[in-house]
Short mmCIF file of C-alpha atoms and ligand atoms in Angstrom, two decimals:
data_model
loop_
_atom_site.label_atom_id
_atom_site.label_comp_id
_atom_site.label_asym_id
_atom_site.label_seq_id
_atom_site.Cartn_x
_atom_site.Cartn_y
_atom_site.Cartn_z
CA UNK A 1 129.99 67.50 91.37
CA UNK A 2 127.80 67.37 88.30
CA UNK A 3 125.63 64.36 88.04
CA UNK A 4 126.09 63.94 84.46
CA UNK A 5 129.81 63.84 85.12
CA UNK A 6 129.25 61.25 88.17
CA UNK A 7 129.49 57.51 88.15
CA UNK A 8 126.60 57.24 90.02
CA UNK A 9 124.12 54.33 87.74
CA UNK A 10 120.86 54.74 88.83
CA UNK A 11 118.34 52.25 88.09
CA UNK A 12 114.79 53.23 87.22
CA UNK A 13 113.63 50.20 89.11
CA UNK A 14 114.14 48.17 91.89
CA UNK A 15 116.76 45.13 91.17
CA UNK A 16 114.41 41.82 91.67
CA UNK A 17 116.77 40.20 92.96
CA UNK A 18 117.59 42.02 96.11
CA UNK A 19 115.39 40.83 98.86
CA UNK A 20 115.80 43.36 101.48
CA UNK A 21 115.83 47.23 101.14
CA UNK A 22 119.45 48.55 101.65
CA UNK A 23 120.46 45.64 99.21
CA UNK A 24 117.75 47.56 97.05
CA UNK A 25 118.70 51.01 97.80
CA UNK A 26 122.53 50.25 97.36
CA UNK A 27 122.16 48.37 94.02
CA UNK A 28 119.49 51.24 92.29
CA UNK A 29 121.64 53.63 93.17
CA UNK A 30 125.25 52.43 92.05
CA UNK A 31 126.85 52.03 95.15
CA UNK A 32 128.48 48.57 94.95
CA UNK A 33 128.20 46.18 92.13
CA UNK A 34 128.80 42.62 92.81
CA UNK A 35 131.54 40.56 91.24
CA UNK A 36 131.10 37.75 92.09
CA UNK A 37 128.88 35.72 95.07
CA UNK A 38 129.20 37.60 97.96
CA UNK A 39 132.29 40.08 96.66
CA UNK A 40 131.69 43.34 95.61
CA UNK A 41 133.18 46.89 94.58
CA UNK A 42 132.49 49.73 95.82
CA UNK A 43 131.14 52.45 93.52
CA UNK A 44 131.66 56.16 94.33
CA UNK A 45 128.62 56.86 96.19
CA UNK A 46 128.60 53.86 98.23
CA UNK A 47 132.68 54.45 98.93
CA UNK A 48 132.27 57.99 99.90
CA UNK A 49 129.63 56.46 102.84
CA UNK A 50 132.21 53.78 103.79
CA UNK A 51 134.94 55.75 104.33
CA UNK A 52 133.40 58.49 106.34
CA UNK A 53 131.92 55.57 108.52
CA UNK A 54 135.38 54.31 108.66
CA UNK A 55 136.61 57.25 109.19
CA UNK A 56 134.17 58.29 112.22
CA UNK A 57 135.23 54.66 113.62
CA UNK A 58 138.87 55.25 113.62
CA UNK A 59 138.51 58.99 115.99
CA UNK A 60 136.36 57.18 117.98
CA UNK A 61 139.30 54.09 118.43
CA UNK A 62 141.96 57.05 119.17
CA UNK A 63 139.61 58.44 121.68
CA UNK A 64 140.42 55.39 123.75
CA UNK A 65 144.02 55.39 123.30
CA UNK A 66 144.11 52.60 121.05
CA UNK A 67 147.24 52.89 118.22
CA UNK A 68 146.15 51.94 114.67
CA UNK A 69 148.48 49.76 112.70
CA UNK A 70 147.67 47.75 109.38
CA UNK A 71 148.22 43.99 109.05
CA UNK A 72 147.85 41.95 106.23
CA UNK A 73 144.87 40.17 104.49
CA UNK A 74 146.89 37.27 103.65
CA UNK A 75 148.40 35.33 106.86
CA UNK A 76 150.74 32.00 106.74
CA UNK A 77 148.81 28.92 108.56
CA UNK A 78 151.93 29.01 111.10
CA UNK A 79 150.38 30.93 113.71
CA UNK A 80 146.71 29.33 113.11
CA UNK A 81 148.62 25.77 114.14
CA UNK A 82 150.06 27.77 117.27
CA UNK A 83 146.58 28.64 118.60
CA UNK A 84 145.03 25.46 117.71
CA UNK A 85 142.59 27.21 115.39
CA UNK A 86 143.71 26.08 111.53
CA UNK A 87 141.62 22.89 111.54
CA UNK A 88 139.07 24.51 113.95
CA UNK A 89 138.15 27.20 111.78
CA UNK A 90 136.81 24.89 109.30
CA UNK A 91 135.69 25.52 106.03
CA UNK A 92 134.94 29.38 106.57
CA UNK A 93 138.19 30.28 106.27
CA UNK A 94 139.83 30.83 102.03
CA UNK A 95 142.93 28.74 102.55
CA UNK A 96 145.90 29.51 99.89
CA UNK A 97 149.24 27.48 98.86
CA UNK A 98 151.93 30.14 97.41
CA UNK A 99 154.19 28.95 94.74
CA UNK A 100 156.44 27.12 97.48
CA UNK A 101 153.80 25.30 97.83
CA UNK A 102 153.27 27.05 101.75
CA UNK A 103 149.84 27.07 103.29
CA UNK A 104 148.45 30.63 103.59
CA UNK A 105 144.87 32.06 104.11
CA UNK A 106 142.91 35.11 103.71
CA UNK A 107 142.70 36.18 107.11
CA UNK A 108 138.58 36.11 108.23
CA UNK A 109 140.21 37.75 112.22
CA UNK A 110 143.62 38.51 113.08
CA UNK A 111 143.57 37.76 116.54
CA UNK A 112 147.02 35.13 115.83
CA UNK A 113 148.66 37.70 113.70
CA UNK A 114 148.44 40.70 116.18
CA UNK A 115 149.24 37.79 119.23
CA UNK A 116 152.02 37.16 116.97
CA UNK A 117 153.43 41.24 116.73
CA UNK A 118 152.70 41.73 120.18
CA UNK A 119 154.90 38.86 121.37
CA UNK A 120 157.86 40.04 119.54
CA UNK A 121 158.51 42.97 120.43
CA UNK A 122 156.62 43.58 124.09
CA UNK A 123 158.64 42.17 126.85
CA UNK A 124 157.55 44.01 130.62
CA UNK A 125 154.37 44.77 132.09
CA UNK A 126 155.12 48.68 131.98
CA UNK A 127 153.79 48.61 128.13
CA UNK A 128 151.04 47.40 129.24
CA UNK A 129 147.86 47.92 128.78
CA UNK A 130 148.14 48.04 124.74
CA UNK A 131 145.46 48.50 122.42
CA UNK A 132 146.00 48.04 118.62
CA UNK A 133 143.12 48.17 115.85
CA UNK A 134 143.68 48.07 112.20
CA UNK A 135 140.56 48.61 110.06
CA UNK A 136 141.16 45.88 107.06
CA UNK A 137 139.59 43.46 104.16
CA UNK A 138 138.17 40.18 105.69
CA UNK A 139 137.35 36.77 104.22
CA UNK A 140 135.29 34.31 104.98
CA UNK A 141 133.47 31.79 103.09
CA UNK A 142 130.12 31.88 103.98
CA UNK A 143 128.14 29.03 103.17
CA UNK A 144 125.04 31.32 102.20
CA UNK A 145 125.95 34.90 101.62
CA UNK A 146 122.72 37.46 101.35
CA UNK A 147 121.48 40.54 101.37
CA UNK A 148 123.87 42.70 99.43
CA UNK A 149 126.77 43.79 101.81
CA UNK A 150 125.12 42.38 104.99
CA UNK A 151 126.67 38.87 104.94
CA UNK A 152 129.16 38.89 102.22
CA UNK A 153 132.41 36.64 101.66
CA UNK A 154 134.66 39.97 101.44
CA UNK A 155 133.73 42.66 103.87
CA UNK A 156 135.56 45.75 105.69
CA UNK A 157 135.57 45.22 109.20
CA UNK A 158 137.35 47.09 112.26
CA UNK A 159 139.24 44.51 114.66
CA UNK A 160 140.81 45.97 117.91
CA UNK A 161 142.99 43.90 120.02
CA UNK A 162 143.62 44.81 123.99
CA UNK A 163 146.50 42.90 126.29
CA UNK A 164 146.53 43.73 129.60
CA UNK A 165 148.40 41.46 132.50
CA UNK A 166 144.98 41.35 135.29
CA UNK A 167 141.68 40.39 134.79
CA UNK A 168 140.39 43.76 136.26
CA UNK A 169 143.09 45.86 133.77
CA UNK A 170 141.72 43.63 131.13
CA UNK A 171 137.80 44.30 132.41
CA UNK A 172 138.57 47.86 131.71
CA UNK A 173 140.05 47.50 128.52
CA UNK A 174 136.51 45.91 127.67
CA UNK A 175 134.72 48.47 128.82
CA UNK A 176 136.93 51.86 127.00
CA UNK A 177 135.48 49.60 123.79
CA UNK A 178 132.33 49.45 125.09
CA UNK A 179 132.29 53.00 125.72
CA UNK A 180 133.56 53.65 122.41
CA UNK A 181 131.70 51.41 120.81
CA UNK A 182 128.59 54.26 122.28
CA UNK A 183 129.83 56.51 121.00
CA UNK A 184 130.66 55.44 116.96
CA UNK A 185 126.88 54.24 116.55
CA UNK A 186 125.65 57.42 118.02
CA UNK A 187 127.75 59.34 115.80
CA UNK A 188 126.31 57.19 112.75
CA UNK A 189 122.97 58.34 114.07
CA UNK A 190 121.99 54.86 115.33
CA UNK A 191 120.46 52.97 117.87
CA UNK A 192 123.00 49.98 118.80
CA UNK A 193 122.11 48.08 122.10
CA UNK A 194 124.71 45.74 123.54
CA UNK A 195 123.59 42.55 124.29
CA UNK A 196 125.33 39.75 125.93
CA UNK A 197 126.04 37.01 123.43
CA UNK A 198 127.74 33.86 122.69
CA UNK A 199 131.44 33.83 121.47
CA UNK A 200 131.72 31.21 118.94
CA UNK A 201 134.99 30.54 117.26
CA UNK A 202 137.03 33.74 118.61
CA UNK A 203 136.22 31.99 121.82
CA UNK A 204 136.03 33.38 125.52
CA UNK A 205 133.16 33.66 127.88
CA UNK A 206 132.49 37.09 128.43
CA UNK A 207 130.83 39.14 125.46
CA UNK A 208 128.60 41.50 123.61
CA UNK A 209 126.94 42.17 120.45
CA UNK A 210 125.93 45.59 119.33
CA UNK A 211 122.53 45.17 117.62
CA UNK A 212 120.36 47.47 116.06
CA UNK A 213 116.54 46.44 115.63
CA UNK A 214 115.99 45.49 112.16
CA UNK A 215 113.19 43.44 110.90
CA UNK A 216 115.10 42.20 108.40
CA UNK A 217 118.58 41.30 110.72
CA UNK A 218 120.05 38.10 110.83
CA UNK A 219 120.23 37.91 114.97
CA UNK A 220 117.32 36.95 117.12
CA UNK A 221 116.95 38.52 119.87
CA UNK A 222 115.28 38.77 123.36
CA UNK A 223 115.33 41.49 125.45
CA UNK A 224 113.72 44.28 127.88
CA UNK A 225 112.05 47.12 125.75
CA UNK A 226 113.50 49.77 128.30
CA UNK A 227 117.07 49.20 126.90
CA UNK A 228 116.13 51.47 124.04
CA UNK A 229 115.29 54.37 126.54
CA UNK A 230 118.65 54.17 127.95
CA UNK A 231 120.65 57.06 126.75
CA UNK A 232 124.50 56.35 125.80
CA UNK A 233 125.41 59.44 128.03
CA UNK A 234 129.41 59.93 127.62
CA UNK A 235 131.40 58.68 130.37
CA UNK A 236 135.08 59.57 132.00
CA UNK A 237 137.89 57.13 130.88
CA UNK A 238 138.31 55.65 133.80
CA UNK A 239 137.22 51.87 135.57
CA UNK A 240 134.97 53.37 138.15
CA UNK A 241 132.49 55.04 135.85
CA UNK A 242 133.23 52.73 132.23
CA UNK A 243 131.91 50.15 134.88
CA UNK A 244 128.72 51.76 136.13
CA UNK A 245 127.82 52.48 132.32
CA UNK A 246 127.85 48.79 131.50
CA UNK A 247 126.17 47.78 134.65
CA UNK A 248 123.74 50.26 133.80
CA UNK A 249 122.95 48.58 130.48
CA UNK A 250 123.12 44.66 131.65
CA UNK A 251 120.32 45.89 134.24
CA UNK A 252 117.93 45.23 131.70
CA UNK A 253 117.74 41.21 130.46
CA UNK A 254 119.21 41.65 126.56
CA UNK A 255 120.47 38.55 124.84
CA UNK A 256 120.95 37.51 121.27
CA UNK A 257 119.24 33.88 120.89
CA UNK A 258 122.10 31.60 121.88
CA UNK A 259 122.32 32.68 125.09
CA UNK A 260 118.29 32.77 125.80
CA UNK A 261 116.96 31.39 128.60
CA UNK A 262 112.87 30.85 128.54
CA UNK A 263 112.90 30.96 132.50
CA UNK A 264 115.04 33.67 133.10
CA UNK A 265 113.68 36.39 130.58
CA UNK A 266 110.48 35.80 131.84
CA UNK A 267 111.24 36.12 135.28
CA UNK A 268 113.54 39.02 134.80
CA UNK A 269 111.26 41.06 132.60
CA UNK A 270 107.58 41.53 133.48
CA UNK A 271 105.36 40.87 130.73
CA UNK A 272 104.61 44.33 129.34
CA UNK A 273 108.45 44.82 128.29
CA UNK A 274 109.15 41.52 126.76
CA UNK A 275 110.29 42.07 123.46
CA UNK A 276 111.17 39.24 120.99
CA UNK A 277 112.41 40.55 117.45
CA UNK A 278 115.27 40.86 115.39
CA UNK A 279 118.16 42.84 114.46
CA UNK A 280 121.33 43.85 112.82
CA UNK A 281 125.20 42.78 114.38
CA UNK A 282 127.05 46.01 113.80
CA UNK A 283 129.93 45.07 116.34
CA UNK A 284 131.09 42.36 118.64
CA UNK A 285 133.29 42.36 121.41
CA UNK A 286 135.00 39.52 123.02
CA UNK A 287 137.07 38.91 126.25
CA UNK A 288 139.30 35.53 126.12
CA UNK A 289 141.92 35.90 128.33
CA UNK A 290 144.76 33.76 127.73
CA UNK A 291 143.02 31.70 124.85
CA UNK A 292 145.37 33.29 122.13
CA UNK A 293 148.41 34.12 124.50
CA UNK A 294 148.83 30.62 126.30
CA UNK A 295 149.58 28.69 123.39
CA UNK A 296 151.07 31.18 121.45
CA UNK A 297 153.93 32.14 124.32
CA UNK A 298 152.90 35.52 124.27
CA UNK A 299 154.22 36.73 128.13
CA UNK A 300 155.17 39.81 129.78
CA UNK A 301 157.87 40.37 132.77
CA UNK A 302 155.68 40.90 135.93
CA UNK A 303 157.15 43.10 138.75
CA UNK A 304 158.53 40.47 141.26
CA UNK A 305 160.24 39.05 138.46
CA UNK A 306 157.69 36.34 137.41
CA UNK A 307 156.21 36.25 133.80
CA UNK A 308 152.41 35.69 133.00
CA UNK A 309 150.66 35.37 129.86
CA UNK A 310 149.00 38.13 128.93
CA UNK A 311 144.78 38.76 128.88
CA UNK A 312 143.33 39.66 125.50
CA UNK A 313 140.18 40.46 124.28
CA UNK A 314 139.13 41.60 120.62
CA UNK A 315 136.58 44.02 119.56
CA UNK A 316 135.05 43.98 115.59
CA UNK A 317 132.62 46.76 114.03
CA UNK A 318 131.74 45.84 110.49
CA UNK A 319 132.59 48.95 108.61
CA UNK A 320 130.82 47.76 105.07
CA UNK A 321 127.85 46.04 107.15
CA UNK A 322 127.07 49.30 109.11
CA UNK A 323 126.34 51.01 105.31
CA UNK A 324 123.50 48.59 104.93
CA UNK A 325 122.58 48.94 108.11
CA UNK A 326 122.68 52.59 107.96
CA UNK A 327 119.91 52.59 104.99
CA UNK A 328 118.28 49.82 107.06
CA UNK A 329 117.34 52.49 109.68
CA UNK A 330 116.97 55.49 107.51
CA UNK A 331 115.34 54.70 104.11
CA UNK A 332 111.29 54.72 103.48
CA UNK A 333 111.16 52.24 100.94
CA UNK A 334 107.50 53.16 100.23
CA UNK A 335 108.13 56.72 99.18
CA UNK A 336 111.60 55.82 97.80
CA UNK A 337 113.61 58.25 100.11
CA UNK A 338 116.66 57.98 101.74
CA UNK A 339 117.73 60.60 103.93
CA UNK A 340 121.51 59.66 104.97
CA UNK A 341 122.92 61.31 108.51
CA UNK A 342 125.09 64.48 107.80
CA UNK A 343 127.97 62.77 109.50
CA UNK A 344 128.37 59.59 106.56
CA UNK A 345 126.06 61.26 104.10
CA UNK A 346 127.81 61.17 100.16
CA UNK A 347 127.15 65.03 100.05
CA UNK A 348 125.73 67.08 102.19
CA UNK A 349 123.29 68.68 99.67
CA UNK A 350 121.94 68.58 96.35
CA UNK A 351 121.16 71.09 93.99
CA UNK A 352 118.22 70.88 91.55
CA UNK A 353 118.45 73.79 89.09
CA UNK A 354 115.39 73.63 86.30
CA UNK A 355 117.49 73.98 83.15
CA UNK A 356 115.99 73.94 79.63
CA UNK A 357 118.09 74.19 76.62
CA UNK A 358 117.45 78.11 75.69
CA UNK A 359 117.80 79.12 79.23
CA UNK A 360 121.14 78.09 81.24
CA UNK A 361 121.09 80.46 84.02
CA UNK A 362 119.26 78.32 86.63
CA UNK A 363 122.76 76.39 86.31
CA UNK A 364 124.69 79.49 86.46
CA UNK A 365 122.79 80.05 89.58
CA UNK A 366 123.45 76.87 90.98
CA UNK A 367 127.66 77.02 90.25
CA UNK A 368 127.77 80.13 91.85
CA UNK A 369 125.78 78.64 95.07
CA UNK A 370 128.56 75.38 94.72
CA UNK A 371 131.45 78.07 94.88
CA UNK A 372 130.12 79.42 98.11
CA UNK A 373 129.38 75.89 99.72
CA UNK A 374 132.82 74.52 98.58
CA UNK A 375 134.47 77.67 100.84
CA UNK A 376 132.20 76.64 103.64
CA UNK A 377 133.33 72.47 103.05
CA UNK A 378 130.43 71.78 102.04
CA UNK A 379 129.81 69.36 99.42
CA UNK A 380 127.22 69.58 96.87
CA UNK A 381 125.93 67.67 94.09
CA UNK A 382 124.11 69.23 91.13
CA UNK A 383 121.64 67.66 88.60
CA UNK A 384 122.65 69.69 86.01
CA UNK A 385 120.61 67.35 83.34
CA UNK A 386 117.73 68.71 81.35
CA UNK A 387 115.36 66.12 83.06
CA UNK A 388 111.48 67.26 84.12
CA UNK A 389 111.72 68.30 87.87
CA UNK A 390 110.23 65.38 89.41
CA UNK A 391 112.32 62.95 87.96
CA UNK A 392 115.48 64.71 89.13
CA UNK A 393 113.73 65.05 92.87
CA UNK A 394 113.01 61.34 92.80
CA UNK A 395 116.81 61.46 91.71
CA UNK A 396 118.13 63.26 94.71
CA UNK A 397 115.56 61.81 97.60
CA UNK A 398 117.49 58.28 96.35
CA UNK A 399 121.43 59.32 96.73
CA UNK A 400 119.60 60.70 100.02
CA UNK A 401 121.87 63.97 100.45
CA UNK A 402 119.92 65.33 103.65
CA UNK A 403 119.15 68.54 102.06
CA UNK A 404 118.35 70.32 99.04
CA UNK A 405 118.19 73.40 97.45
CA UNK A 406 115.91 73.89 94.23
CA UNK A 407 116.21 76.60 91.78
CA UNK A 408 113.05 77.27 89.54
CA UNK A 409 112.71 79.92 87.10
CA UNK A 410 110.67 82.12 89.75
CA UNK A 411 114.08 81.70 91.97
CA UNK A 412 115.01 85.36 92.10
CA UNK A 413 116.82 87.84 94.60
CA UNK A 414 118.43 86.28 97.30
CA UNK A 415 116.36 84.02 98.61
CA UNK A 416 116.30 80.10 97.89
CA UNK A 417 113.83 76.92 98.01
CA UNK A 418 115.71 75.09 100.89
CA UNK A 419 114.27 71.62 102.15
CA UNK A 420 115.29 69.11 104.33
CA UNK A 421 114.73 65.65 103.13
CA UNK A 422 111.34 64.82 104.70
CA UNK A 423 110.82 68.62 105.91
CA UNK A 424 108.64 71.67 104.04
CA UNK A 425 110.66 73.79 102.13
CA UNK A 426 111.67 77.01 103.18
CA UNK A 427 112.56 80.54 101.67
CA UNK A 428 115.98 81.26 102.86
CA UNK A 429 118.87 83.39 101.65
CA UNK A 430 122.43 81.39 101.00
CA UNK A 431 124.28 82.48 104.44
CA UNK A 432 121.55 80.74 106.38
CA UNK A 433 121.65 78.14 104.66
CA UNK A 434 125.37 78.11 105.22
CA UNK A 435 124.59 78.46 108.69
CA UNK A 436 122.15 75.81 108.91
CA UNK A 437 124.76 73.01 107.34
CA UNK A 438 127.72 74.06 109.21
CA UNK A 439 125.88 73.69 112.52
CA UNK A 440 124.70 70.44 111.33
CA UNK A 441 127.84 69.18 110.68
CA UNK A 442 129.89 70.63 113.81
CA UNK A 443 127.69 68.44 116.26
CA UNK A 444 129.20 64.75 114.18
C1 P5A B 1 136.30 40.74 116.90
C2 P5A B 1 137.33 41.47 116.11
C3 P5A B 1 135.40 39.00 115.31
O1 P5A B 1 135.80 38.60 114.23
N1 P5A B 1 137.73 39.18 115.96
C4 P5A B 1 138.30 40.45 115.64
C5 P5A B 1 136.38 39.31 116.43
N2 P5A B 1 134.11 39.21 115.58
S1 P5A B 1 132.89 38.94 114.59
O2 P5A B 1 131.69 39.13 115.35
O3 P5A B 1 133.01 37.67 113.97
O4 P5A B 1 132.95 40.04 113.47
C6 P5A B 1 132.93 41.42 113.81
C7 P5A B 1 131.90 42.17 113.01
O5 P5A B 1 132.14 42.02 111.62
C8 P5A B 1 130.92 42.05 110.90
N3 P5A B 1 130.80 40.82 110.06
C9 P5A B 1 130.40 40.81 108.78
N4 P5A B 1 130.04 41.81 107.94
C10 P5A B 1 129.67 41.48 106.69
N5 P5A B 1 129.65 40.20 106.21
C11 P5A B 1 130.03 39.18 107.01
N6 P5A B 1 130.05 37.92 106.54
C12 P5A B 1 130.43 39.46 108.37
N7 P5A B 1 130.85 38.71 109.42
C13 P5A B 1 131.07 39.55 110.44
C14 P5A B 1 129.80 42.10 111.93
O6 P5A B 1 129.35 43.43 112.07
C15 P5A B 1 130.48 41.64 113.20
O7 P5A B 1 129.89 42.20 114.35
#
């Protein structure tokens, strides 16, 4: 992709009225624009990074065995007045009449909808356990949305439902998302610690928010500083060892601040690894039991011939937040570089050929390089403008493709001026390089 060809609007200065660096980063750089307070499109650079987060989110749900299926945004208030939670929900939640005058509602969770499709059509307690995700526009009307993406009205969010017919079935349900859950934000290249946490409206009493540290996050919270050593080692599917891995992580005292307890932190964490700070709610996950099924009449046959109602839980990532949170973690504000992972990065390298009007073949250069890459799948983007060579490095370290290859007029032979964002440049022939990206991008 040429640049000059792109719709990528870079800004020459930072917007003043983003307050926090990935809202920065997202709006110099022409990722989203907002339309209106708190709702916002997604521009081709900052799409690209959604949907390969999205997309790294959805293997990681089929891992688990859990079946996608895609529900609606809009839901009718029938359901919400089954559960009990239409007046509940309170003033969050975008509420709709159609021209029949019926009450709908952009739905802010689905966990009445997906009640509402299991109960029709799953009868016996042999399709059981199930676990459906869809990955779907949300609503809700915040009362203060900030920060670009972070807490916005319309957002992109990944909601997984599990029904199982025992507590213990439904305990390992929790924990294949938990698992999973591992393994997404390690993927994304990021450092998400569980931590136990209150439930709010989606109710329940067991649950856990995945939070990476963040300065600027929204979440207080309290914990022991040798969570973060803890690797998120890759476990069997199966209840023994899903349970050891979570026991393994609730060893160590990690709350968010509703569930903090002065006493107990500090007599379950010695001084020294006290930490107090703040950070960023990628994903939540929830265990309810019969909250949703109970009212709702959603039952299965059991063996003897009895029925029960059926244990649910529901598991959220936020697919739009994690691309803030993403440049959260990675970009150095102070030198104005962003240096995306491979695995969500919107290319995977960027050319910078020095081109002057009388003398073209820098470009050449650089389309014949693209041809090669393109072979290999990888994808390149090249600044094929006539700017001065710092201006289109500044360029590139923003849109943060992880490496780069520049082409001066001294470029000659075979071998190239590789970098890695943040790394010295190297002398390198094209294969290497090759070599270098593919390997990079087989270990996502
Ligand atoms: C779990 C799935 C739920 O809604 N029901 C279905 C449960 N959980 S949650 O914690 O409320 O949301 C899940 C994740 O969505 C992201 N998120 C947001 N992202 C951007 N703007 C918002 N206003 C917003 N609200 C929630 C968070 O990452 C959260 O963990």
């Amino acid at each position: 992709m040429y640049i000059s060809k792109s719709f990528i609007p870079i800004l020459k200065n930072n917007p003043s009225e983003a307050k926090i660096k990935s809202h920065q980063l997202m709006l110099r750089v022409g990722m989203i624009k907002q339309s209106s307070a708190g709702i916002y499109s997604w521009l081709p650079l900052g799409f690209k990074v959604m949907k390969k987060i999205e997309q790294i989110v959805r293997e990681e749900q089929n891992k688990i065995g859990a079946q996608e299926i895609l529900m609606p945004t809009i839901q009718s208030s029938e359901i919400w007045k089954e559960s009990g939670r239409y007046e509940d929900y309170g003033e969050e939640m975008l509420r709709i009449k159609d021209r029949q005058n019926r009450e709908m509602l952009y739905g802010p969770t689905n966990e009445e909808l997906v009640t509402d499709i299991f109960r029709s059509s799953i009868k016996s307690y042999k399709s059981l356990p199930q676990l459906l995700y869809h990955i779907q526009w949300k609503f809700r009307d915040e009362i203060r949305p900030r920060f670009g993406i972070m807490r916005c009205r319309e957002f992109f969010m990944k909601d997984a439902y599990s029904f199982d017919i025992t507590d213990e079935d439904a305990n390992f349900s929790y924990n294949k998302f938990f698992l999973s859950y591992l393994r997404t934000f390690k993927r994304l290249d990021l450092k998400a610690i569980p931590m136990a946490a209150d439930t709010g409206p989606i109710g329940g009493n067991l649950s856990h928010e995945f939070i990476i540290l963040a300065e600027t996050g929204e979440s207080k919270i309290y914990t022991d500083k040798r969570i973060f050593e803890l690797e998120s080692e890759d476990t069997k599917l199966e209840k023994e060892s899903l349970e050891k891995l979570r026991k393994k992580f609730e060893e160590f005292y990690s709350v968010t601040d509703d569930k903090f307890n002065k006493d107990e932190f500090e007599e379950k964490v010695s001084e020294k690894n006290r930490l107090k700070t703040k950070g960023i709610e990628v994903g939540h996950i929830f265990y309810f039991g019969d909250k949703y099924s109970k009212p709702m009449n959603a039952s299965v046959d059991l063996p003897g011939g009895k029925k029960d109602f059926v244990k649910m839980g529901s598991y959220g990532i936020g697919v739009s937040r994690l691309v803030g949170a993403i440049i959260e973690a990675k970009y150095d504000e102070k030198n104005e570089v962003m240096k995306w992972p491979i695995s969500v990065a919107p290319y995977d390298i960027a050319i910078i050929p020095m081109i002057n009007k009388n003398d073209t073949s820098t470009l050449d250069k650089a389309n014949l390089i693209d041809i090669e890459l393109k072979k290999n799948n990888i994808d390149a983007i090249i600044d094929d403008t006539e700017e001065n060579f710092s201006s289109k490095v500044k360029k590139m370290n923003l849109i943060g493709a992880p490496f780069q290859i520049i082409i001066g007029k001294k470029t000659e032979g075979d071998l190239l001026e590789f970098k890695e964002i943040n790394k010295e440049p190297q002398k390198i022939d094209l294969a290497k390089i090759i070599k270098i990206l593919k390997e990079q991008k087989a270990k996502i």
